[in-house]
DNA sequence: CGGACCATGTAAGCGGTTACATGATTCT
DNA sequence: AGAATCATGTAACCGCTTACATGGTCCG
């Protein structure tokens, strides 16, 4: 149900067409909750069917048309209800840590490659999130500035603060993951100190030196 | 595909019945990758159909029977292939951070409850994972000891080290999440310093004091 | 003989992934 | 005229969730 509420969050700012919403989504929430267009458009239809949104056809050019959605009172209620009830936490399901637990099965170089992939993935995320806090601080986030423009000045501080808080948490998490993977690289080196190039370990294994 | 490889990881130790495997799963991998029985049993059947496992019927009591699975060479190859190719990372999808980004919509007390839920969820995980490293260190993890018993002594150090490394990473992550939520609590207090009990904020909003 | 536990699932449904489909508009 | 981009999806598939179903065995 998170996609639904992410969409509601955006539409609380102002009514938008599916396309605009999709762009706004990519530029804001998607940094925290990814969703492709193929999920967004049908979900908007479902939300309309459920009475959370109303959609109106807007002409666009001579023959084109687009659909503009706005949040209904029922939609607002649903969003507020979601915000006011605590999340239920699902159990751990972490591919990287699952793999790490059995890393003795990997070739040392493959294990290193895994750690590098982890580092790359999280540095990209970290940089992305750092950009987001920069946008918050410099007022260059279109969505955020729109939201602030539609909100009473008394709430501006909170709105900014919660967004900054969110991204800072994610940045710290990414940094932790990078450090973890770097410790992993060190551990792999340590455990393979005797075998500097382990590319042929299985071969050597199959044909041990006859004494 | 992670469940499949988690099951292979367990069956590399020794052949097991579905039931034993399910118990072993709950006691070990499930701390990193949760899966219910309703997913495990059918997956074993599918893996057998795909030639990764062979299952043999074993009588059990006068009329009962159970199915014992062992890994085929093809299964071993598949597991090793998975271990040797780096994971592909999926994009962020984090309900807690999604919600945090729009916390200004929550009642302050609901926001606090959310943070407490986060703290509770991660302290439970952290304690669980701490137990796991204790088990590793004290040799009280049945699955791990079995695995060590079936592995050459030269690999014991790596096997232990990677498991410890995995759980330590998860513990550090849990601790980070707890700290993040605690900073959240402080932030909520800070932003609501003027309104100590905010339970009726919307009401007050609807009926502002007439001067 | 009853309760704990051994043993193995089915079925409906949901959210998400991937790939593809189609056509209009605006700009250069 | 062609490219970029506006606009909105469909379809097949997959892994996971939740709830339920069924029967055997072992022990006190």
Coordinates of C-alpha atoms (C1' of nucleotides) in Angstrom, one line a residue:
Chain A
X1 CA 0.0 0.0 0.0
X2 CA 3.0 2.3 0.1
X3 CA 2.8 3.4 -3.6
X4 CA -0.8 4.5 -3.0
X5 CA 0.2 6.7 -0.1
X6 CA 3.3 8.0 -1.9
X7 CA 1.0 9.2 -4.7
X8 CA -1.4 10.7 -2.2
X9 CA 1.5 12.6 -0.6
X10 CA 2.3 14.2 -3.9
X11 CA -1.3 15.0 -4.8
X12 CA -1.8 16.8 -1.5
X13 CA 0.3 19.6 -2.9
X14 CA -2.0 20.2 -5.9
X15 CA -3.9 18.3 -8.6
X16 CA -1.8 16.8 -11.3
X17 CA -2.0 14.8 -14.5
X18 CA -0.7 11.3 -14.5
X19 CA 2.3 12.4 -16.5
X20 CA 3.1 15.3 -14.3
X21 CA 2.7 13.1 -11.3
X22 CA 5.0 10.5 -12.7
X23 CA 7.6 13.2 -13.4
X24 CA 7.2 14.6 -9.9
X25 CA 7.4 11.1 -8.5
X26 CA 10.7 10.4 -10.3
X27 CA 12.1 13.7 -9.0
X28 CA 11.0 13.2 -5.3
X29 CA 9.5 10.1 -3.7
X30 CA 11.3 7.7 -6.1
X31 CA 14.5 8.4 -4.1
X32 CA 12.8 6.6 -1.2
X33 CA 10.2 4.5 -3.0
X34 CA 10.8 3.5 -6.6
X35 CA 7.9 2.8 -8.9
X36 CA 7.8 2.6 -12.7
X37 CA 5.1 4.3 -14.9
X38 CA 3.6 0.9 -15.6
X39 CA 2.7 0.8 -11.9
X40 CA 1.7 4.4 -11.4
X41 CA -0.9 4.8 -14.1
X42 CA -3.0 1.8 -13.2
X43 CA -2.7 2.6 -9.5
X44 CA -4.2 6.0 -10.2
X45 CA -7.1 4.4 -11.9
X46 CA -7.6 2.1 -9.0
X47 CA -7.4 4.9 -6.5
X48 CA -10.0 6.8 -8.5
X49 CA -12.3 3.7 -8.5
X50 CA -11.8 3.5 -4.8
X51 CA -12.9 7.1 -4.4
X52 CA -9.5 8.5 -3.1
X53 CA -9.1 10.6 -6.2
X54 CA -11.2 12.2 -8.8
X55 CA -9.9 12.4 -12.3
X56 CA -11.1 14.8 -15.0
X57 CA -10.3 14.7 -18.6
X58 CA -8.3 17.7 -19.8
X59 CA -8.0 18.5 -23.5
X60 CA -4.4 18.8 -24.7
X61 CA -3.8 20.1 -28.2
X62 CA -6.4 19.5 -31.0
X63 CA -7.0 15.8 -30.5
X64 CA -4.9 14.8 -27.4
X65 CA -6.2 14.6 -23.9
X66 CA -4.8 13.9 -20.4
X67 CA -6.3 13.1 -17.1
X68 CA -5.9 15.3 -14.1
X69 CA -6.3 13.9 -10.6
X70 CA -7.1 15.6 -7.3
X71 CA -7.4 14.1 -3.9
X72 CA -10.9 13.7 -2.5
X73 CA -11.7 14.1 1.3
X74 CA -11.8 10.4 1.5
X75 CA -8.3 10.3 -0.1
X76 CA -7.1 12.8 2.5
X77 CA -8.5 10.8 5.3
X78 CA -6.8 7.7 4.0
X79 CA -3.5 9.4 3.8
X80 CA -3.8 10.9 7.3
X81 CA -4.9 7.5 8.6
X82 CA -1.8 5.9 7.1
X83 CA 0.4 8.7 8.6
X84 CA -1.1 8.2 12.0
X85 CA -0.9 4.5 12.4
X86 CA 2.5 2.9 12.9
X87 CA 4.0 0.8 10.1
X88 CA 4.1 -2.9 10.5
X89 CA 7.6 -4.2 10.0
X90 CA 8.2 -7.2 7.7
X91 CA 10.9 -9.6 8.5
X92 CA 14.4 -9.4 7.2
X93 CA 15.1 -10.3 3.6
X94 CA 18.5 -9.1 2.5
X95 CA 20.2 -10.7 -0.5
X96 CA 23.6 -9.1 0.2
X97 CA 23.7 -10.4 3.8
X98 CA 22.4 -13.8 2.8
X99 CA 25.2 -14.1 0.3
X100 CA 27.8 -12.8 2.7
X101 CA 26.9 -15.5 5.2
X102 CA 28.1 -18.2 2.7
X103 CA 30.9 -16.3 1.1
X104 CA 33.4 -19.1 1.7
X105 CA 31.7 -20.7 -1.4
X106 CA 32.7 -17.8 -3.7
X107 CA 36.1 -17.5 -5.4
X108 CA 38.0 -14.8 -3.6
X109 CA 37.9 -12.6 -6.6
X110 CA 34.2 -13.1 -7.0
X111 CA 33.8 -12.2 -3.3
X112 CA 35.7 -9.1 -3.8
X113 CA 33.6 -8.2 -6.9
X114 CA 30.5 -8.6 -4.7
X115 CA 31.9 -6.2 -2.2
X116 CA 32.7 -3.7 -4.9
X117 CA 29.2 -4.0 -6.3
X118 CA 27.9 -3.3 -2.8
X119 CA 30.2 -0.2 -2.5
X120 CA 29.2 1.0 -5.9
X121 CA 25.5 0.6 -5.3
X122 CA 25.6 2.5 -2.0
X123 CA 28.0 5.3 -3.1
X124 CA 25.6 6.0 -6.0
X125 CA 22.7 6.1 -3.5
X126 CA 24.6 8.2 -1.0
X127 CA 25.6 10.7 -3.7
X128 CA 22.0 10.8 -4.9
X129 CA 20.7 11.4 -1.4
X130 CA 23.3 14.0 -0.8
X131 CA 22.1 15.8 -3.8
X132 CA 18.6 15.7 -2.3
X133 CA 19.6 17.4 0.9
X134 CA 21.5 20.0 -1.1
X135 CA 18.3 20.6 -3.1
X136 CA 16.4 21.0 0.2
X137 CA 18.9 23.4 1.6
X138 CA 19.3 25.5 -1.6
X139 CA 15.6 25.6 -2.4
X140 CA 16.1 23.9 -5.8
X141 CA 13.7 21.1 -5.3
X142 CA 10.6 22.1 -7.4
X143 CA 8.3 19.7 -5.6
X144 CA 9.4 20.9 -2.1
X145 CA 9.1 24.5 -3.0
X146 CA 5.6 23.9 -4.4
X147 CA 4.7 22.1 -1.2
X148 CA 6.0 25.0 0.9
X149 CA 4.1 27.5 -1.3
X150 CA 0.9 25.7 -0.5
X151 CA 1.5 25.3 3.2
X152 CA 1.2 27.9 6.0
X153 CA 4.5 29.5 6.9
X154 CA 4.2 28.0 10.4
X155 CA 4.7 24.5 8.9
X156 CA 7.7 25.3 6.7
X157 CA 10.3 24.4 9.3
X158 CA 8.8 21.0 10.0
X159 CA 8.3 20.1 6.3
X160 CA 11.9 21.0 5.5
X161 CA 13.2 19.3 8.7
X162 CA 11.5 16.0 8.2
X163 CA 12.8 15.7 4.6
X164 CA 16.3 16.5 5.7
X165 CA 16.0 14.1 8.5
X166 CA 14.8 11.3 6.1
X167 CA 17.7 11.8 3.7
X168 CA 20.3 12.1 6.3
X169 CA 19.2 8.8 7.8
X170 CA 19.5 7.2 4.3
X171 CA 23.0 8.8 3.8
X172 CA 24.2 7.5 7.1
X173 CA 22.8 4.0 6.2
X174 CA 24.6 4.1 2.9
X175 CA 27.8 5.1 4.6
X176 CA 27.4 2.2 6.9
X177 CA 26.9 -0.2 4.1
X178 CA 30.1 1.1 2.4
X179 CA 32.1 0.6 5.5
X180 CA 30.7 -2.9 6.0
X181 CA 31.7 -3.8 2.4
X182 CA 35.2 -2.3 3.0
X183 CA 35.6 -4.4 6.1
X184 CA 34.5 -7.3 3.9
X185 CA 37.3 -6.6 1.4
X186 CA 39.8 -6.6 4.3
X187 CA 38.4 -9.8 5.6
X188 CA 38.6 -11.5 2.2
X189 CA 42.2 -10.5 1.9
X190 CA 43.0 -11.7 5.4
X191 CA 41.4 -15.1 4.8
X192 CA 43.1 -15.5 1.5
X193 CA 46.5 -14.2 2.5
X194 CA 48.2 -17.4 1.6
X195 CA 46.6 -17.6 -1.9
X196 CA 47.3 -14.3 -3.6
X197 CA 45.6 -15.3 -6.9
X198 CA 43.0 -17.8 -6.2
X199 CA 41.6 -18.1 -9.8
X200 CA 42.5 -21.8 -10.1
X201 CA 41.7 -23.0 -6.7
X202 CA 39.1 -25.6 -7.8
X203 CA 41.5 -27.0 -10.4
X204 CA 44.3 -27.2 -7.8
X205 CA 41.8 -28.9 -5.6
X206 CA 40.9 -31.5 -8.2
X207 CA 44.5 -32.4 -8.8
X208 CA 46.5 -32.1 -5.6
X209 CA 50.3 -32.3 -5.9
X210 CA 51.4 -36.0 -5.6
X211 CA 54.1 -36.3 -3.0
Chain B
X1 CA 15.8 -16.4 -6.7
X2 CA 17.2 -15.9 -3.2
X3 CA 15.0 -18.5 -1.5
X4 CA 16.3 -21.1 -3.9
X5 CA 19.9 -20.4 -3.1
X6 CA 19.3 -20.1 0.6
X7 CA 17.8 -23.7 0.5
X8 CA 20.8 -24.9 -1.6
X9 CA 23.1 -23.4 1.0
X10 CA 21.5 -25.5 3.7
X11 CA 21.4 -28.7 1.7
X12 CA 25.1 -28.4 0.9
X13 CA 25.7 -29.5 4.4
X14 CA 23.8 -32.7 4.1
X15 CA 20.6 -34.2 2.7
X16 CA 17.5 -33.3 4.6
X17 CA 13.8 -33.8 4.6
X18 CA 11.5 -30.9 3.9
X19 CA 10.6 -30.7 7.5
X20 CA 14.1 -30.8 8.8
X21 CA 15.1 -28.3 6.3
X22 CA 12.3 -26.0 7.3
X23 CA 13.5 -26.2 10.9
X24 CA 17.1 -25.7 10.0
X25 CA 15.9 -22.7 7.9
X26 CA 14.1 -21.1 10.8
X27 CA 17.1 -21.6 13.0
X28 CA 19.7 -20.1 10.6
X29 CA 19.0 -18.4 7.3
X30 CA 15.7 -17.0 8.3
X31 CA 17.5 -14.4 10.4
X32 CA 18.7 -13.0 7.1
X33 CA 16.1 -14.2 4.7
X34 CA 12.6 -15.0 6.0
X35 CA 10.4 -17.6 4.3
X36 CA 7.3 -19.5 5.5
X37 CA 6.8 -23.2 5.1
X38 CA 4.2 -22.5 2.5
X39 CA 6.9 -21.2 0.3
X40 CA 9.6 -23.7 1.2
X41 CA 7.8 -27.0 0.4
X42 CA 6.6 -26.0 -3.1
X43 CA 10.0 -24.4 -3.9
X44 CA 11.7 -27.7 -3.0
X45 CA 9.4 -29.5 -5.5
X46 CA 10.2 -27.0 -8.2
X47 CA 13.9 -27.3 -7.5
X48 CA 13.6 -31.1 -7.9
X49 CA 11.7 -30.6 -11.1
X50 CA 14.5 -28.3 -12.3
X51 CA 17.1 -31.0 -11.5
X52 CA 18.8 -29.1 -8.7
X53 CA 17.8 -31.6 -6.1
X54 CA 16.8 -35.2 -6.0
X55 CA 14.1 -36.2 -3.6
X56 CA 13.6 -39.7 -2.3
X57 CA 10.6 -41.0 -0.3
X58 CA 11.6 -42.2 3.2
X59 CA 9.1 -44.2 5.2
X60 CA 8.3 -42.8 8.6
X61 CA 6.3 -45.0 11.0
X62 CA 3.9 -47.6 9.8
X63 CA 2.0 -45.4 7.3
X64 CA 3.7 -42.1 7.2
X65 CA 6.4 -40.9 4.8
X66 CA 8.7 -38.0 4.2
X67 CA 10.8 -36.7 1.4
X68 CA 14.5 -36.3 1.7
X69 CA 16.3 -34.0 -0.6
X70 CA 19.9 -33.9 -1.7
X71 CA 21.7 -31.5 -3.9
X72 CA 22.7 -32.7 -7.4
X73 CA 25.8 -31.7 -9.2
X74 CA 23.6 -29.3 -11.3
X75 CA 22.3 -27.9 -8.0
X76 CA 25.9 -27.4 -6.7
X77 CA 26.8 -25.6 -10.0
X78 CA 23.8 -23.3 -9.7
X79 CA 24.7 -22.4 -6.1
X80 CA 28.3 -21.8 -7.0
X81 CA 27.3 -19.7 -10.0
X82 CA 25.1 -17.6 -7.8
X83 CA 27.9 -17.1 -5.3
X84 CA 30.3 -16.1 -8.0
X85 CA 28.2 -13.5 -9.8
X86 CA 27.6 -10.2 -8.1
X87 CA 24.1 -9.4 -7.0
X88 CA 22.0 -6.9 -8.9
X89 CA 20.8 -4.2 -6.6
X90 CA 17.2 -3.2 -6.8
X91 CA 16.1 0.4 -6.2
X92 CA 15.2 1.8 -2.8
X93 CA 11.8 1.0 -1.4
X94 CA 11.7 1.9 2.2
X95 CA 8.3 2.4 3.9
X96 CA 9.8 3.9 7.1
X97 CA 11.7 6.5 5.3
X98 CA 8.9 7.2 2.9
X99 CA 6.7 8.0 5.9
X100 CA 9.4 10.0 7.6
X101 CA 9.6 12.3 4.6
X102 CA 6.0 13.4 5.2
X103 CA 5.9 13.2 9.0
X104 CA 4.4 16.7 9.2
X105 CA 1.1 15.1 8.3
X106 CA 1.1 12.9 11.4
X107 CA -0.1 13.9 14.8
X108 CA 3.0 14.5 17.0
X109 CA 2.0 11.5 19.2
X110 CA 1.5 9.3 16.2
X111 CA 4.9 10.4 14.9
X112 CA 6.4 9.5 18.2
X113 CA 4.7 6.1 18.1
X114 CA 6.1 5.5 14.7
X115 CA 9.6 6.2 16.0
X116 CA 9.0 3.9 18.9
X117 CA 7.8 1.1 16.6
X118 CA 11.0 1.6 14.6
X119 CA 13.1 1.4 17.7
X120 CA 11.3 -1.7 18.9
X121 CA 11.5 -3.5 15.6
X122 CA 15.3 -2.9 15.4
X123 CA 16.1 -3.6 19.0
X124 CA 14.4 -7.0 18.5
X125 CA 16.4 -7.7 15.4
X126 CA 19.6 -6.5 17.0
X127 CA 19.1 -8.7 20.0
X128 CA 18.3 -11.6 17.7
X129 CA 21.4 -11.1 15.7
X130 CA 23.5 -10.7 18.8
X131 CA 22.3 -14.1 19.9
X132 CA 23.4 -15.4 16.6
X133 CA 27.0 -14.2 17.0
X134 CA 27.0 -15.5 20.5
X135 CA 25.9 -18.9 19.0
X136 CA 28.7 -18.7 16.5
X137 CA 31.3 -17.9 19.2
X138 CA 30.1 -20.5 21.7
X139 CA 29.6 -23.3 19.1
X140 CA 25.9 -23.6 20.1
X141 CA 24.6 -23.2 16.5
X142 CA 23.6 -26.7 15.4
X143 CA 23.6 -25.9 11.7
X144 CA 27.0 -24.1 11.9
X145 CA 28.6 -27.0 13.8
X146 CA 27.2 -29.5 11.3
X147 CA 28.6 -27.5 8.5
X148 CA 32.0 -27.3 10.1
X149 CA 31.9 -31.0 10.8
X150 CA 31.4 -31.6 7.0
X151 CA 34.0 -29.1 5.9
X152 CA 37.8 -29.5 5.9
X153 CA 39.5 -27.9 8.9
X154 CA 41.3 -25.4 6.6
X155 CA 38.0 -23.8 5.8
X156 CA 36.7 -23.5 9.4
X157 CA 38.1 -20.1 10.0
X158 CA 36.5 -18.6 6.8
X159 CA 33.1 -20.2 7.5
X160 CA 33.0 -18.8 11.0
X161 CA 34.4 -15.5 10.0
X162 CA 31.9 -14.8 7.2
X163 CA 29.0 -15.6 9.4
X164 CA 30.2 -13.4 12.1
X165 CA 30.9 -10.7 9.6
X166 CA 27.3 -10.9 8.2
X167 CA 25.6 -10.7 11.6
X168 CA 27.9 -7.9 12.8
X169 CA 27.0 -5.9 9.8
X170 CA 23.3 -6.4 10.6
X171 CA 23.8 -5.5 14.2
X172 CA 25.5 -2.3 13.2
X173 CA 22.7 -1.5 10.8
X174 CA 20.1 -2.1 13.5
X175 CA 22.0 0.2 15.9
X176 CA 22.0 2.9 13.2
X177 CA 18.3 2.6 12.7
X178 CA 17.7 2.9 16.5
X179 CA 19.9 6.0 16.6
X180 CA 18.0 7.4 13.6
X181 CA 14.7 6.9 15.3
X182 CA 16.0 8.5 18.5
X183 CA 17.1 11.5 16.6
X184 CA 13.6 11.5 15.1
X185 CA 12.0 11.6 18.6
X186 CA 14.2 14.5 19.5
X187 CA 13.3 16.3 16.3
X188 CA 9.6 15.7 16.9
X189 CA 9.9 17.2 20.4
X190 CA 11.8 20.2 19.0
X191 CA 9.3 20.9 16.3
X192 CA 6.4 20.6 18.8
X193 CA 8.0 22.4 21.7
X194 CA 5.2 25.0 21.7
X195 CA 2.4 22.4 21.7
X196 CA 3.1 19.9 24.4
X197 CA 0.0 17.9 23.9
X198 CA -1.1 18.1 20.3
X199 CA -4.0 15.6 20.5
X200 CA -6.5 18.2 19.4
X201 CA -4.6 20.2 16.9
X202 CA -7.0 19.6 14.0
X203 CA -9.9 20.6 16.1
X204 CA -8.1 23.7 17.2
X205 CA -7.3 24.3 13.6
X206 CA -11.0 24.0 12.6
X207 CA -12.1 26.4 15.3
X208 CA -9.5 29.0 15.9
X209 CA -10.0 31.3 18.9
X210 CA -12.0 34.3 18.0
X211 CA -10.4 37.5 19.2
Chain C
dC1 C1' -6.8 -41.3 24.1
dG2 C1' -5.4 -36.8 23.6
dG3 C1' -2.0 -33.4 22.8
dA4 C1' 2.3 -32.1 20.9
dC5 C1' 4.7 -32.3 17.0
dC6 C1' 5.9 -34.4 12.4
dA7 C1' 5.0 -33.7 7.6
dT8 C1' 3.4 -31.4 3.5
dG9 C1' 1.2 -28.7 1.3
dT10 C1' -3.1 -25.6 -1.6
dA11 C1' -5.4 -21.4 -3.0
dA12 C1' -6.4 -16.7 -3.6
dG13 C1' -4.6 -12.5 -4.0
dC14 C1' -1.3 -8.7 -4.2
dG15 C1' 2.5 -5.8 -5.4
dG16 C1' 6.2 -5.4 -8.3
dT17 C1' 9.2 -6.4 -12.7
dT18 C1' 10.0 -6.4 -17.5
dA19 C1' 8.9 -5.8 -21.9
dC20 C1' 6.2 -4.0 -25.0
dA21 C1' 2.4 -0.9 -27.4
dT22 C1' 0.5 3.2 -29.2
dG23 C1' -0.5 7.6 -30.5
dA24 C1' -0.4 12.7 -30.0
dT25 C1' 2.2 17.1 -29.6
dT26 C1' 5.8 20.4 -29.9
dC27 C1' 10.0 22.0 -31.4
dT28 C1' 13.6 22.7 -34.7
Chain D
dA1 C1' 10.1 16.0 -41.7
dG2 C1' 11.9 14.0 -37.8
dA3 C1' 13.2 14.0 -32.9
dA4 C1' 12.1 14.7 -28.4
dT5 C1' 8.8 14.3 -25.2
dC6 C1' 4.0 14.2 -23.7
dA7 C1' 0.5 10.8 -22.4
dT8 C1' -1.2 6.4 -20.9
dG9 C1' -1.2 2.2 -20.5
dT10 C1' -1.4 -3.7 -21.3
dA11 C1' 0.3 -8.4 -20.5
dA12 C1' 2.8 -12.0 -18.7
dC13 C1' 5.2 -13.4 -15.0
dC14 C1' 7.2 -14.0 -10.4
dG15 C1' 7.9 -14.1 -5.5
dC16 C1' 5.7 -13.4 -1.4
dT17 C1' 1.6 -13.2 2.0
dT18 C1' -2.1 -15.0 4.5
dA19 C1' -5.2 -18.3 5.6
dC20 C1' -6.4 -22.6 5.5
dA21 C1' -6.3 -28.0 5.0
dT22 C1' -5.0 -32.6 6.1
dG23 C1' -3.3 -36.5 8.1
dG24 C1' 0.3 -39.2 10.5
dT25 C1' 3.3 -40.3 14.8
dC26 C1' 4.9 -40.5 19.4
dC27 C1' 4.6 -40.1 24.2
dG28 C1' 2.5 -39.9 28.6

